[in-house]
Amino acid sequence: MKLRKGDTILVISGNNAGKRGKIIQALPKSNKVVVEGINIRKKHVKPTQTAPQGGITEFPAPIDASNVMLVCNKCNTPVRIKINRLENGERVRVCRKCGREVS
Ligand SMILES: [Zn+2]
């Protein structure tokens, strides 16, 4: 998966299409990402010792990585990226639009 925690993404399909957000968790095994403010679900929580009030909490649920596009932090555009391997074996992600490295 080409997405990492901290990346800004644009949602391209589903209920949240067109929204931008920041990845707060990447789940490479299931090919999903959790994005700040996107795909908010409500969970009814019973009172426990750590949360004595219980009640309803809202949390962002994971969405499929194929439904989002990385927004290049250099040209501020949703782009496809390619992986370049440097001579020292390090992999860097390169924006296909502006050709610069996406950090
Ligand atoms: Zn770019």
mmCIF file of N, CA, C and O and ligand atoms in Angstrom, residues 72 74-75 95 98, ligand 1:
data_model
loop_
_atom_site.group_PDB
_atom_site.id
_atom_site.type_symbol
_atom_site.label_atom_id
_atom_site.label_comp_id
_atom_site.label_asym_id
_atom_site.label_seq_id
_atom_site.Cartn_x
_atom_site.Cartn_y
_atom_site.Cartn_z
ATOM 1 N N CYS A 72 -0.825 15.250 -3.226
ATOM 2 C CA CYS A 72 0.601 15.605 -3.203
ATOM 3 C C CYS A 72 0.795 16.850 -2.337
ATOM 4 O O CYS A 72 0.091 17.846 -2.500
ATOM 5 N N LYS A 74 3.248 18.759 -2.406
ATOM 6 C CA LYS A 74 4.025 19.777 -3.112
ATOM 7 C C LYS A 74 3.141 20.565 -4.087
ATOM 8 O O LYS A 74 3.185 21.781 -4.136
ATOM 9 N N CYS A 75 2.327 19.842 -4.879
ATOM 10 C CA CYS A 75 1.503 20.558 -5.854
ATOM 11 C C CYS A 75 0.027 20.601 -5.435
ATOM 12 O O CYS A 75 -0.812 21.116 -6.166
ATOM 13 N N CYS A 95 5.553 11.919 -6.911
ATOM 14 C CA CYS A 95 4.326 12.403 -7.538
ATOM 15 C C CYS A 95 4.442 12.287 -9.050
ATOM 16 O O CYS A 95 5.448 12.679 -9.633
ATOM 17 N N CYS A 98 4.025 16.342 -10.575
ATOM 18 C CA CYS A 98 5.095 17.339 -10.510
ATOM 19 C C CYS A 98 6.469 16.691 -10.443
ATOM 20 O O CYS A 98 7.482 17.375 -10.549
HETATM 21 ZN ZN ZN B 1 2.989 16.817 -6.959
#
